[in-house]
Structures are given as structure tokens and as C-alpha cells.
């Protein structure tokens, strides 16, 4: 298990219906609901150069608290912790409490220096995979460390994305086996070819489909390395109605839509207001979590849709 891993029985990619922009806050006459600090990558400030060497400014203090929350609140999402660490390190937001960053991290979170810098190295890959609908464990990405050194983050993301689409549940052992079987790869290896090789290793039925165009199975991560990589796939719809992976994805969308429709029947403004007025300490965190989840679904379905004829 990795440092920020949570052992789950299954991994469900996220999908959902189309939303015309969901409100980030919910309001009542006296309560303003805002997302909890550190509960999404967008709330973590991007790494930046220190504003000075003296006391932290008010903005730096806010950034420091957001980064701390990113580590504390989402230990199962290692990419948020990794970005938080990199921002605190690059901007030297730790300087008031302890000038030695690695020592400061150990005192606060008992994370070793080697683990710390591994998280800082892996968070962009984790974010790209999360934006593709996956929830990778840190141990899974760690199994691809040598692969990433040989090739690139794009190839590693393609490998993970392909595995996740070909097996019912992805594990560290599966990732390691695939990476080991791929063997040594050149720096300029084609990501689409790697995707086909991975499917072959896993004996995926899609491997028998010869209609897949070169490049269609490679995740679009053109913004990888920027502050917030988009990570959305630009795949073209399969020409085969019997495509088993496409059928599985459609079922996921249908299940998500049914779940959302059922949830919508249970929630209305009057019920929310009553809950907030009666027990704000319980209701407010629930509302925040619902809003955060809806925003996550909204981002997942924010893909380029084909024009309707």
C-alpha cells in the first residue's frame, strides 16, 4: 500500500449527466456555504517563488493553510497532497515554522524525505489520471516510476488508462506485471503503440478489433505539466456497436444518471434550509460535500460533444 492509499474493493470511474454550471456555494439567510479548504485541486495554489524571506504575508498564510488542508483532508488523493507539498516547498511557506522543509514535513505528517519528493514528482500524473475519471492509488503510480524515467509521463498515463479500461479492478500487482512485461522502452516510444501492447498483454477483446485508428486510444494530456492539466480524452466514438469497452462506459453513464435522478428527488431547497436552521454543524459539511461531488461530476462530463445532426 502506498502512503496515501485507501484499500477499496472496487474503483468506479466517475461520470454523470450534463450540468449547465453548478453553484460552488449554497446560501441561506445567515449561512454561506463554501467548499472546504483543500478538498479539490483547484483550491490548492500553484507552486510559486517566495514573496520574501521574512514573515509570511496574509496571502501566503492563506496559501499555507490551504496546502496543509490539502494534505490533511485528502490523504487518499495523493496528487492533492503532492501539489500541496510542492507549493509549500517552492514558495517556502514553511519558513516561519521551520526552515528545514523535510524536517518540518516529518514533524507535522511523519512523511519521510524520500516519500515526500516522490509525491511531489507524481502529483501531475495522478491529476491527469483523475481528470480521466480514475482514482489511482499512489502505489499504482509508484509501480510505473521506472517506466516514466525511461519514457514520459504521457506513456505512463496511457498504460494506466488502458489497464483500467481492460480489467474490472486495477491493482498494484496488475500494474507491475504489465510494466515488467513491457520491458525496456525507448524514450520516443509511441503512446498509441504502447496502448495496443498493453491490451494485448491483458488479452482484452478490444485487441481483436482492427478498426481502432492510431492515436484514438491515447489520452489527451497536452496540458500535462501546467498548473491544472485538462486531461480530458479526445477519443472518437467507436464505429463498432459491439465494442465491449464502450458498452461498459455507457452502462456507467446510465447508472450515474439514475443515481443522480434519485438523489434529486430527495433534495429540495426547503429541506436544505430546514436542515441548516436545525443543525448547521451537521448540515453545512454535508451540503459542502454534495456541492464538491457535483462539481467533480460536472468536470468529468465537460468533454467536447459531437454535433447533433
PDB file of C-alpha atoms in Angstrom:
ATOM      1  CA  UNK A   1       0.000   0.000   0.000  1.00  0.00           C
ATOM      2  CA  UNK A   2       1.205   3.498  -0.773  1.00  0.00           C
ATOM      3  CA  UNK A   3       1.407   6.296   1.715  1.00  0.00           C
ATOM      4  CA  UNK A   4      -1.906   7.835   0.710  1.00  0.00           C
ATOM      5  CA  UNK A   5      -3.676   4.627  -0.342  1.00  0.00           C
ATOM      6  CA  UNK A   6      -7.081   3.515   0.818  1.00  0.00           C
ATOM      7  CA  UNK A   7      -7.825  -0.147   0.114  1.00  0.00           C
ATOM      8  CA  UNK A   8     -11.146  -0.184  -1.718  1.00  0.00           C
ATOM      9  CA  UNK A   9     -12.946  -3.197  -3.121  1.00  0.00           C
ATOM     10  CA  UNK A  10     -13.532  -1.593  -6.480  1.00  0.00           C
ATOM     11  CA  UNK A  11     -12.686   1.503  -8.426  1.00  0.00           C
ATOM     12  CA  UNK A  12     -15.514   3.319 -10.138  1.00  0.00           C
ATOM     13  CA  UNK A  13     -14.686   5.885 -12.834  1.00  0.00           C
ATOM     14  CA  UNK A  14     -16.783   8.983 -12.447  1.00  0.00           C
ATOM     15  CA  UNK A  15     -19.334  10.088 -14.955  1.00  0.00           C
ATOM     16  CA  UNK A  16     -22.593  11.956 -14.961  1.00  0.00           C
ATOM     17  CA  UNK A  17     -25.194  13.970 -16.801  1.00  0.00           C
ATOM     18  CA  UNK A  18     -24.520  17.376 -18.297  1.00  0.00           C
ATOM     19  CA  UNK A  19     -24.758  20.367 -15.998  1.00  0.00           C
ATOM     20  CA  UNK A  20     -25.022  23.937 -17.091  1.00  0.00           C
ATOM     21  CA  UNK A  21     -22.593  25.061 -14.411  1.00  0.00           C
ATOM     22  CA  UNK A  22     -23.189  24.130 -10.804  1.00  0.00           C
ATOM     23  CA  UNK A  23     -23.081  26.690  -7.990  1.00  0.00           C
ATOM     24  CA  UNK A  24     -19.937  26.445  -5.880  1.00  0.00           C
ATOM     25  CA  UNK A  25     -21.799  27.723  -2.824  1.00  0.00           C
ATOM     26  CA  UNK A  26     -25.164  27.289  -1.187  1.00  0.00           C
ATOM     27  CA  UNK A  27     -26.751  30.129   0.766  1.00  0.00           C
ATOM     28  CA  UNK A  28     -29.364  30.728   3.422  1.00  0.00           C
ATOM     29  CA  UNK A  29     -30.342  33.892   5.173  1.00  0.00           C
ATOM     30  CA  UNK A  30     -27.451  33.595   7.584  1.00  0.00           C
ATOM     31  CA  UNK A  31     -25.195  30.804   6.320  1.00  0.00           C
ATOM     32  CA  UNK A  32     -22.828  30.926   3.337  1.00  0.00           C
ATOM     33  CA  UNK A  33     -21.560  27.503   2.349  1.00  0.00           C
ATOM     34  CA  UNK A  34     -18.118  27.385   0.735  1.00  0.00           C
ATOM     35  CA  UNK A  35     -16.003  24.413  -0.343  1.00  0.00           C
ATOM     36  CA  UNK A  36     -13.844  23.054   2.446  1.00  0.00           C
ATOM     37  CA  UNK A  37     -10.180  24.104   2.157  1.00  0.00           C
ATOM     38  CA  UNK A  38      -8.068  21.515   0.424  1.00  0.00           C
ATOM     39  CA  UNK A  39     -10.986  19.432  -0.871  1.00  0.00           C
ATOM     40  CA  UNK A  40     -10.144  19.927  -4.545  1.00  0.00           C
ATOM     41  CA  UNK A  41      -7.006  20.510  -6.540  1.00  0.00           C
ATOM     42  CA  UNK A  42      -8.320  23.865  -7.781  1.00  0.00           C
ATOM     43  CA  UNK A  43      -8.259  25.163  -4.197  1.00  0.00           C
ATOM     44  CA  UNK A  44      -4.539  24.463  -3.876  1.00  0.00           C
ATOM     45  CA  UNK A  45      -2.417  27.413  -5.061  1.00  0.00           C
ATOM     46  CA  UNK A  46       0.054  26.646  -7.819  1.00  0.00           C
ATOM     47  CA  UNK A  47       3.743  26.477  -6.839  1.00  0.00           C
ATOM     48  CA  UNK A  48       5.312  29.942  -6.925  1.00  0.00           C
ATOM     49  CA  UNK A  49       8.553  31.642  -5.941  1.00  0.00           C
ATOM     50  CA  UNK A  50       8.800  33.017  -2.372  1.00  0.00           C
ATOM     51  CA  UNK A  51       7.465  36.527  -1.848  1.00  0.00           C
ATOM     52  CA  UNK A  52      10.245  37.193   0.600  1.00  0.00           C
ATOM     53  CA  UNK A  53      12.422  35.761   3.345  1.00  0.00           C
ATOM     54  CA  UNK A  54      10.760  37.438   6.307  1.00  0.00           C
ATOM     55  CA  UNK A  55       7.338  36.906   7.870  1.00  0.00           C
ATOM     56  CA  UNK A  56       4.605  35.449   5.683  1.00  0.00           C
ATOM     57  CA  UNK A  57       2.144  37.839   4.110  1.00  0.00           C
ATOM     58  CA  UNK A  58      -1.591  37.411   4.678  1.00  0.00           C
ATOM     59  CA  UNK A  59      -1.912  35.757   1.262  1.00  0.00           C
ATOM     60  CA  UNK A  60       0.977  33.405   1.988  1.00  0.00           C
ATOM     61  CA  UNK A  61      -0.667  32.411   5.268  1.00  0.00           C
ATOM     62  CA  UNK A  62      -3.887  31.610   3.409  1.00  0.00           C
ATOM     63  CA  UNK A  63      -1.945  29.577   0.859  1.00  0.00           C
ATOM     64  CA  UNK A  64      -0.144  27.719   3.643  1.00  0.00           C
ATOM     65  CA  UNK A  65      -3.420  26.797   5.339  1.00  0.00           C
ATOM     66  CA  UNK A  66      -4.926  25.633   2.034  1.00  0.00           C
ATOM     67  CA  UNK A  67      -1.896  23.432   1.360  1.00  0.00           C
ATOM     68  CA  UNK A  68      -1.962  21.976   4.882  1.00  0.00           C
ATOM     69  CA  UNK A  69      -5.651  21.185   4.401  1.00  0.00           C
ATOM     70  CA  UNK A  70      -4.823  19.549   1.092  1.00  0.00           C
ATOM     71  CA  UNK A  71      -2.567  17.103   2.919  1.00  0.00           C
ATOM     72  CA  UNK A  72      -4.876  16.621   5.912  1.00  0.00           C
ATOM     73  CA  UNK A  73      -8.284  16.353   4.240  1.00  0.00           C
ATOM     74  CA  UNK A  74      -7.500  14.236   1.194  1.00  0.00           C
ATOM     75  CA  UNK A  75      -4.836  11.747   2.150  1.00  0.00           C
ATOM     76  CA  UNK A  76      -6.438   9.263  -0.247  1.00  0.00           C
ATOM     77  CA  UNK A  77      -5.897  11.646  -3.186  1.00  0.00           C
ATOM     78  CA  UNK A  78      -2.114  11.699  -3.270  1.00  0.00           C
ATOM     79  CA  UNK A  79      -1.940  14.164  -6.162  1.00  0.00           C
ATOM     80  CA  UNK A  80      -3.547  16.877  -4.000  1.00  0.00           C
ATOM     81  CA  UNK A  81      -1.039  16.189  -1.232  1.00  0.00           C
ATOM     82  CA  UNK A  82       1.807  16.219  -3.768  1.00  0.00           C
ATOM     83  CA  UNK A  83       0.798  19.570  -5.217  1.00  0.00           C
ATOM     84  CA  UNK A  84       0.369  20.953  -1.709  1.00  0.00           C
ATOM     85  CA  UNK A  85       3.885  19.876  -0.760  1.00  0.00           C
ATOM     86  CA  UNK A  86       5.420  21.318  -3.922  1.00  0.00           C
ATOM     87  CA  UNK A  87       3.698  24.668  -3.407  1.00  0.00           C
ATOM     88  CA  UNK A  88       4.784  24.877   0.235  1.00  0.00           C
ATOM     89  CA  UNK A  89       8.344  23.918  -0.702  1.00  0.00           C
ATOM     90  CA  UNK A  90       8.721  26.175  -3.751  1.00  0.00           C
ATOM     91  CA  UNK A  91       7.179  29.211  -2.046  1.00  0.00           C
ATOM     92  CA  UNK A  92       8.974  28.424   1.244  1.00  0.00           C
ATOM     93  CA  UNK A  93       5.705  28.761   3.135  1.00  0.00           C
ATOM     94  CA  UNK A  94       7.235  26.706   5.938  1.00  0.00           C
ATOM     95  CA  UNK A  95       9.947  29.251   6.702  1.00  0.00           C
ATOM     96  CA  UNK A  96       8.288  30.720   9.800  1.00  0.00           C
ATOM     97  CA  UNK A  97       7.759  27.344  11.457  1.00  0.00           C
ATOM     98  CA  UNK A  98      10.920  25.534  10.366  1.00  0.00           C
ATOM     99  CA  UNK A  99      13.403  26.488   7.617  1.00  0.00           C
ATOM    100  CA  UNK A 100      14.160  22.799   7.020  1.00  0.00           C
ATOM    101  CA  UNK A 101      11.281  21.672   4.795  1.00  0.00           C
ATOM    102  CA  UNK A 102      11.824  17.900   5.037  1.00  0.00           C
ATOM    103  CA  UNK A 103      12.145  18.101   8.830  1.00  0.00           C
ATOM    104  CA  UNK A 104       9.020  20.272   9.061  1.00  0.00           C
ATOM    105  CA  UNK A 105       7.034  17.766   6.978  1.00  0.00           C
ATOM    106  CA  UNK A 106       8.201  14.883   9.158  1.00  0.00           C
ATOM    107  CA  UNK A 107       7.203  16.690  12.363  1.00  0.00           C
ATOM    108  CA  UNK A 108       3.735  17.529  11.018  1.00  0.00           C
ATOM    109  CA  UNK A 109       2.869  14.436   8.977  1.00  0.00           C
ATOM    110  CA  UNK A 110       5.592  11.820   9.638  1.00  0.00           C
ATOM    111  CA  UNK A 111       6.359  11.605   5.937  1.00  0.00           C
ATOM    112  CA  UNK A 112       9.939  10.697   5.103  1.00  0.00           C
ATOM    113  CA  UNK A 113      12.013  12.813   2.755  1.00  0.00           C
ATOM    114  CA  UNK A 114      12.050  10.108   0.063  1.00  0.00           C
ATOM    115  CA  UNK A 115       8.260   9.726   0.256  1.00  0.00           C
ATOM    116  CA  UNK A 116       7.844  13.485   0.211  1.00  0.00           C
ATOM    117  CA  UNK A 117       9.777  14.047  -3.002  1.00  0.00           C
ATOM    118  CA  UNK A 118       8.131  11.037  -4.634  1.00  0.00           C
ATOM    119  CA  UNK A 119       4.720  12.627  -4.021  1.00  0.00           C
ATOM    120  CA  UNK A 120       5.933  15.915  -5.437  1.00  0.00           C
ATOM    121  CA  UNK A 121       7.146  14.063  -8.519  1.00  0.00           C
ATOM    122  CA  UNK A 122       3.942  12.060  -9.029  1.00  0.00           C
ATOM    123  CA  UNK A 123       1.129  14.536  -8.491  1.00  0.00           C
ATOM    124  CA  UNK A 124       0.786  15.689 -12.108  1.00  0.00           C
ATOM    125  CA  UNK A 125       0.351  12.104 -13.275  1.00  0.00           C
ATOM    126  CA  UNK A 126      -2.196  11.483 -10.527  1.00  0.00           C
ATOM    127  CA  UNK A 127      -4.126  14.600 -11.504  1.00  0.00           C
ATOM    128  CA  UNK A 128      -4.165  13.679 -15.189  1.00  0.00           C
ATOM    129  CA  UNK A 129      -5.494  10.205 -14.345  1.00  0.00           C
ATOM    130  CA  UNK A 130      -8.115  11.680 -12.003  1.00  0.00           C
ATOM    131  CA  UNK A 131      -9.248  14.014 -14.786  1.00  0.00           C
ATOM    132  CA  UNK A 132      -9.671  10.956 -16.992  1.00  0.00           C
ATOM    133  CA  UNK A 133     -12.107   9.543 -14.438  1.00  0.00           C
ATOM    134  CA  UNK A 134      -9.747   7.294 -12.471  1.00  0.00           C
ATOM    135  CA  UNK A 135      -8.816   7.397  -8.809  1.00  0.00           C
ATOM    136  CA  UNK A 136      -5.304   5.945  -8.804  1.00  0.00           C
ATOM    137  CA  UNK A 137      -3.518   4.887  -5.663  1.00  0.00           C
ATOM    138  CA  UNK A 138      -0.040   6.217  -5.033  1.00  0.00           C
ATOM    139  CA  UNK A 139       1.305   2.663  -5.016  1.00  0.00           C
ATOM    140  CA  UNK A 140      -0.030   2.161  -8.561  1.00  0.00           C
ATOM    141  CA  UNK A 141       1.793   5.204  -9.918  1.00  0.00           C
ATOM    142  CA  UNK A 142       4.889   4.197  -7.977  1.00  0.00           C
ATOM    143  CA  UNK A 143       4.977   0.903  -9.899  1.00  0.00           C
ATOM    144  CA  UNK A 144       5.408   2.993 -13.062  1.00  0.00           C
ATOM    145  CA  UNK A 145       8.360   5.037 -11.784  1.00  0.00           C
ATOM    146  CA  UNK A 146      10.962   3.269 -13.925  1.00  0.00           C
ATOM    147  CA  UNK A 147       8.625   3.345 -16.928  1.00  0.00           C
ATOM    148  CA  UNK A 148       8.257   7.108 -16.535  1.00  0.00           C
ATOM    149  CA  UNK A 149      12.027   7.541 -16.305  1.00  0.00           C
ATOM    150  CA  UNK A 150      12.532   5.512 -19.481  1.00  0.00           C
ATOM    151  CA  UNK A 151       9.790   7.231 -21.473  1.00  0.00           C
ATOM    152  CA  UNK A 152       7.480  10.002 -20.278  1.00  0.00           C
ATOM    153  CA  UNK A 153       4.504  10.767 -18.074  1.00  0.00           C
ATOM    154  CA  UNK A 154       2.282  10.506 -21.162  1.00  0.00           C
ATOM    155  CA  UNK A 155       3.265   6.883 -21.746  1.00  0.00           C
ATOM    156  CA  UNK A 156       2.707   6.015 -18.078  1.00  0.00           C
ATOM    157  CA  UNK A 157      -0.730   7.640 -18.156  1.00  0.00           C
ATOM    158  CA  UNK A 158      -1.580   5.707 -21.323  1.00  0.00           C
ATOM    159  CA  UNK A 159      -0.515   2.446 -19.675  1.00  0.00           C
ATOM    160  CA  UNK A 160      -2.645   3.046 -16.573  1.00  0.00           C
ATOM    161  CA  UNK A 161      -5.640   4.307 -18.554  1.00  0.00           C
ATOM    162  CA  UNK A 162      -5.520   1.236 -20.815  1.00  0.00           C
ATOM    163  CA  UNK A 163      -5.251  -1.180 -17.877  1.00  0.00           C
ATOM    164  CA  UNK A 164      -8.175   0.493 -16.102  1.00  0.00           C
ATOM    165  CA  UNK A 165     -10.350   0.105 -19.192  1.00  0.00           C
ATOM    166  CA  UNK A 166      -9.465  -3.557 -19.661  1.00  0.00           C
ATOM    167  CA  UNK A 167      -9.777  -5.033 -16.164  1.00  0.00           C
ATOM    168  CA  UNK A 168     -12.665  -4.930 -13.673  1.00  0.00           C
ATOM    169  CA  UNK A 169     -10.379  -3.777 -10.843  1.00  0.00           C
ATOM    170  CA  UNK A 170      -6.911  -2.352 -11.154  1.00  0.00           C
ATOM    171  CA  UNK A 171      -4.302  -3.319  -8.551  1.00  0.00           C
ATOM    172  CA  UNK A 172      -0.644  -2.593  -7.964  1.00  0.00           C
ATOM    173  CA  UNK A 173       0.177  -6.196  -8.870  1.00  0.00           C
ATOM    174  CA  UNK A 174      -1.543  -5.828 -12.260  1.00  0.00           C
ATOM    175  CA  UNK A 175       0.277  -2.573 -12.993  1.00  0.00           C
ATOM    176  CA  UNK A 176       3.627  -4.102 -12.007  1.00  0.00           C
ATOM    177  CA  UNK A 177       3.056  -7.196 -14.151  1.00  0.00           C
ATOM    178  CA  UNK A 178       2.170  -5.123 -17.218  1.00  0.00           C
ATOM    179  CA  UNK A 179       5.125  -2.783 -16.744  1.00  0.00           C
ATOM    180  CA  UNK A 180       7.505  -5.717 -16.250  1.00  0.00           C
ATOM    181  CA  UNK A 181       6.202  -7.451 -19.386  1.00  0.00           C
ATOM    182  CA  UNK A 182       6.597  -4.298 -21.462  1.00  0.00           C
ATOM    183  CA  UNK A 183      10.328  -4.422 -20.730  1.00  0.00           C
ATOM    184  CA  UNK A 184      12.726  -1.669 -21.729  1.00  0.00           C
ATOM    185  CA  UNK A 185      11.164   1.100 -23.823  1.00  0.00           C
ATOM    186  CA  UNK A 186      12.879   3.830 -25.807  1.00  0.00           C
ATOM    187  CA  UNK A 187      12.400   7.493 -24.951  1.00  0.00           C
ATOM    188  CA  UNK A 188      10.489   8.164 -28.182  1.00  0.00           C
ATOM    189  CA  UNK A 189       8.144   5.157 -27.982  1.00  0.00           C
ATOM    190  CA  UNK A 190       4.707   5.807 -29.476  1.00  0.00           C
ATOM    191  CA  UNK A 191       2.000   6.011 -26.800  1.00  0.00           C
ATOM    192  CA  UNK A 192      -0.656   4.544 -29.133  1.00  0.00           C
ATOM    193  CA  UNK A 193       1.519   1.503 -29.787  1.00  0.00           C
ATOM    194  CA  UNK A 194       2.046   1.055 -26.044  1.00  0.00           C
ATOM    195  CA  UNK A 195      -1.718   1.134 -25.541  1.00  0.00           C
ATOM    196  CA  UNK A 196      -2.149  -1.673 -28.084  1.00  0.00           C
ATOM    197  CA  UNK A 197       0.640  -3.707 -26.464  1.00  0.00           C
ATOM    198  CA  UNK A 198      -0.947  -3.347 -23.036  1.00  0.00           C
ATOM    199  CA  UNK A 199      -4.300  -4.548 -24.365  1.00  0.00           C
ATOM    200  CA  UNK A 200      -2.532  -7.498 -25.922  1.00  0.00           C
ATOM    201  CA  UNK A 201      -0.868  -8.370 -22.618  1.00  0.00           C
ATOM    202  CA  UNK A 202      -4.220  -8.261 -20.873  1.00  0.00           C
ATOM    203  CA  UNK A 203      -5.953 -10.240 -23.643  1.00  0.00           C
ATOM    204  CA  UNK A 204      -8.606  -7.570 -23.993  1.00  0.00           C
ATOM    205  CA  UNK A 205     -11.376  -8.318 -26.534  1.00  0.00           C
ATOM    206  CA  UNK A 206     -10.731  -4.876 -27.980  1.00  0.00           C
ATOM    207  CA  UNK A 207      -7.370  -6.199 -29.146  1.00  0.00           C
ATOM    208  CA  UNK A 208      -9.281  -8.174 -31.776  1.00  0.00           C
ATOM    209  CA  UNK A 209     -10.924  -5.028 -33.140  1.00  0.00           C
ATOM    210  CA  UNK A 210      -8.855  -3.860 -36.075  1.00  0.00           C
ATOM    211  CA  UNK A 211     -10.882  -0.678 -36.593  1.00  0.00           C
ATOM    212  CA  UNK A 212      -9.087   1.344 -33.909  1.00  0.00           C
ATOM    213  CA  UNK A 213      -7.271   4.216 -35.555  1.00  0.00           C
ATOM    214  CA  UNK A 214      -3.765   5.079 -34.464  1.00  0.00           C
ATOM    215  CA  UNK A 215      -3.873   7.618 -31.659  1.00  0.00           C
ATOM    216  CA  UNK A 216      -7.585   7.182 -30.826  1.00  0.00           C
ATOM    217  CA  UNK A 217      -6.758   5.223 -27.668  1.00  0.00           C
ATOM    218  CA  UNK A 218      -4.249   7.697 -26.277  1.00  0.00           C
ATOM    219  CA  UNK A 219      -5.475  10.096 -23.558  1.00  0.00           C
ATOM    220  CA  UNK A 220      -5.262  13.765 -24.492  1.00  0.00           C
ATOM    221  CA  UNK A 221      -2.963  15.188 -21.824  1.00  0.00           C
ATOM    222  CA  UNK A 222      -1.491  18.005 -23.887  1.00  0.00           C
ATOM    223  CA  UNK A 223      -1.607  20.346 -20.890  1.00  0.00           C
ATOM    224  CA  UNK A 224       0.258  17.946 -18.583  1.00  0.00           C
ATOM    225  CA  UNK A 225       2.858  19.820 -16.558  1.00  0.00           C
ATOM    226  CA  UNK A 226       0.807  23.009 -16.361  1.00  0.00           C
ATOM    227  CA  UNK A 227      -0.892  24.042 -13.146  1.00  0.00           C
ATOM    228  CA  UNK A 228      -4.166  22.301 -13.935  1.00  0.00           C
ATOM    229  CA  UNK A 229      -3.839  19.814 -16.780  1.00  0.00           C
ATOM    230  CA  UNK A 230      -7.108  19.224 -18.551  1.00  0.00           C
ATOM    231  CA  UNK A 231      -6.563  15.529 -19.060  1.00  0.00           C
ATOM    232  CA  UNK A 232      -9.802  15.024 -20.929  1.00  0.00           C
ATOM    233  CA  UNK A 233      -9.727  12.312 -23.551  1.00  0.00           C
ATOM    234  CA  UNK A 234     -10.328  13.238 -27.162  1.00  0.00           C
ATOM    235  CA  UNK A 235     -11.261   9.730 -28.247  1.00  0.00           C
ATOM    236  CA  UNK A 236     -13.550   9.323 -31.213  1.00  0.00           C
ATOM    237  CA  UNK A 237     -16.632   7.154 -30.708  1.00  0.00           C
ATOM    238  CA  UNK A 238     -16.099   3.553 -31.739  1.00  0.00           C
ATOM    239  CA  UNK A 239     -17.579   2.557 -35.079  1.00  0.00           C
ATOM    240  CA  UNK A 240     -18.434  -0.832 -33.606  1.00  0.00           C
ATOM    241  CA  UNK A 241     -21.702  -1.016 -31.671  1.00  0.00           C
ATOM    242  CA  UNK A 242     -20.399  -4.193 -30.060  1.00  0.00           C
ATOM    243  CA  UNK A 243     -17.296  -2.528 -28.596  1.00  0.00           C
ATOM    244  CA  UNK A 244     -17.228  -4.064 -25.074  1.00  0.00           C
ATOM    245  CA  UNK A 245     -15.402  -1.123 -23.501  1.00  0.00           C
ATOM    246  CA  UNK A 246     -17.790   1.418 -24.993  1.00  0.00           C
ATOM    247  CA  UNK A 247     -20.754  -0.646 -23.780  1.00  0.00           C
ATOM    248  CA  UNK A 248     -19.310  -0.706 -20.266  1.00  0.00           C
ATOM    249  CA  UNK A 249     -18.804   3.067 -20.326  1.00  0.00           C
ATOM    250  CA  UNK A 250     -22.410   3.617 -21.470  1.00  0.00           C
ATOM    251  CA  UNK A 251     -23.627   1.475 -18.571  1.00  0.00           C
ATOM    252  CA  UNK A 252     -21.586   3.610 -16.161  1.00  0.00           C
ATOM    253  CA  UNK A 253     -23.173   6.791 -17.527  1.00  0.00           C
ATOM    254  CA  UNK A 254     -26.656   5.279 -17.280  1.00  0.00           C
ATOM    255  CA  UNK A 255     -26.076   4.135 -13.698  1.00  0.00           C
ATOM    256  CA  UNK A 256     -24.746   7.563 -12.736  1.00  0.00           C
ATOM    257  CA  UNK A 257     -27.738   9.310 -14.298  1.00  0.00           C
ATOM    258  CA  UNK A 258     -30.211   7.065 -12.446  1.00  0.00           C
ATOM    259  CA  UNK A 259     -28.388   7.698  -9.153  1.00  0.00           C
ATOM    260  CA  UNK A 260     -28.451  11.459  -9.713  1.00  0.00           C
ATOM    261  CA  UNK A 261     -32.134  11.423 -10.626  1.00  0.00           C
ATOM    262  CA  UNK A 262     -32.924   9.508  -7.434  1.00  0.00           C
ATOM    263  CA  UNK A 263     -30.857  11.961  -5.396  1.00  0.00           C
ATOM    264  CA  UNK A 264     -32.651  14.921  -6.980  1.00  0.00           C
ATOM    265  CA  UNK A 265     -35.994  13.523  -5.762  1.00  0.00           C
ATOM    266  CA  UNK A 266     -34.759  13.564  -2.163  1.00  0.00           C
ATOM    267  CA  UNK A 267     -33.265  17.059  -2.038  1.00  0.00           C
ATOM    268  CA  UNK A 268     -35.035  20.412  -2.339  1.00  0.00           C
ATOM    269  CA  UNK A 269     -34.378  23.938  -1.093  1.00  0.00           C
ATOM    270  CA  UNK A 270     -36.953  23.749   1.680  1.00  0.00           C
ATOM    271  CA  UNK A 271     -35.390  20.597   3.100  1.00  0.00           C
ATOM    272  CA  UNK A 272     -31.924  22.103   2.896  1.00  0.00           C
ATOM    273  CA  UNK A 273     -32.999  25.307   4.661  1.00  0.00           C
ATOM    274  CA  UNK A 274     -34.687  23.348   7.444  1.00  0.00           C
ATOM    275  CA  UNK A 275     -31.621  21.174   7.925  1.00  0.00           C
ATOM    276  CA  UNK A 276     -29.285  24.185   8.086  1.00  0.00           C
ATOM    277  CA  UNK A 277     -31.530  26.035  10.545  1.00  0.00           C
ATOM    278  CA  UNK A 278     -31.945  22.977  12.774  1.00  0.00           C
ATOM    279  CA  UNK A 279     -28.416  21.528  12.772  1.00  0.00           C
ATOM    280  CA  UNK A 280     -25.986  23.772  10.873  1.00  0.00           C
ATOM    281  CA  UNK A 281     -22.945  21.962  12.274  1.00  0.00           C
ATOM    282  CA  UNK A 282     -24.136  18.746  10.612  1.00  0.00           C
ATOM    283  CA  UNK A 283     -25.924  20.105   7.555  1.00  0.00           C
ATOM    284  CA  UNK A 284     -23.270  22.536   6.320  1.00  0.00           C
ATOM    285  CA  UNK A 285     -20.481  19.914   5.848  1.00  0.00           C
ATOM    286  CA  UNK A 286     -22.982  17.641   4.084  1.00  0.00           C
ATOM    287  CA  UNK A 287     -24.003  20.433   1.713  1.00  0.00           C
ATOM    288  CA  UNK A 288     -20.375  21.261   1.036  1.00  0.00           C
ATOM    289  CA  UNK A 289     -19.589  17.644   0.217  1.00  0.00           C
ATOM    290  CA  UNK A 290     -22.621  17.388  -2.098  1.00  0.00           C
ATOM    291  CA  UNK A 291     -21.540  20.553  -3.904  1.00  0.00           C
ATOM    292  CA  UNK A 292     -17.964  19.315  -4.217  1.00  0.00           C
ATOM    293  CA  UNK A 293     -19.163  15.980  -5.636  1.00  0.00           C
ATOM    294  CA  UNK A 294     -21.433  17.672  -8.165  1.00  0.00           C
ATOM    295  CA  UNK A 295     -18.574  19.909  -9.279  1.00  0.00           C
ATOM    296  CA  UNK A 296     -16.410  16.817  -9.718  1.00  0.00           C
ATOM    297  CA  UNK A 297     -19.092  15.206 -11.887  1.00  0.00           C
ATOM    298  CA  UNK A 298     -19.502  18.439 -13.831  1.00  0.00           C
ATOM    299  CA  UNK A 299     -15.772  18.463 -14.627  1.00  0.00           C
ATOM    300  CA  UNK A 300     -15.861  14.795 -15.624  1.00  0.00           C
ATOM    301  CA  UNK A 301     -18.593  15.348 -18.221  1.00  0.00           C
ATOM    302  CA  UNK A 302     -17.094  18.587 -19.567  1.00  0.00           C
ATOM    303  CA  UNK A 303     -15.964  16.948 -22.809  1.00  0.00           C
ATOM    304  CA  UNK A 304     -16.297  18.070 -26.377  1.00  0.00           C
ATOM    305  CA  UNK A 305     -19.556  16.622 -27.675  1.00  0.00           C
ATOM    306  CA  UNK A 306     -20.201  15.729 -31.328  1.00  0.00           C
ATOM    307  CA  UNK A 307     -22.623  17.998 -33.183  1.00  0.00           C
ATOM    308  CA  UNK A 308     -26.121  16.621 -33.417  1.00  0.00           C
ATOM    309  CA  UNK A 309     -27.369  16.266 -36.991  1.00  0.00           C
TER     310      UNK A 309
END
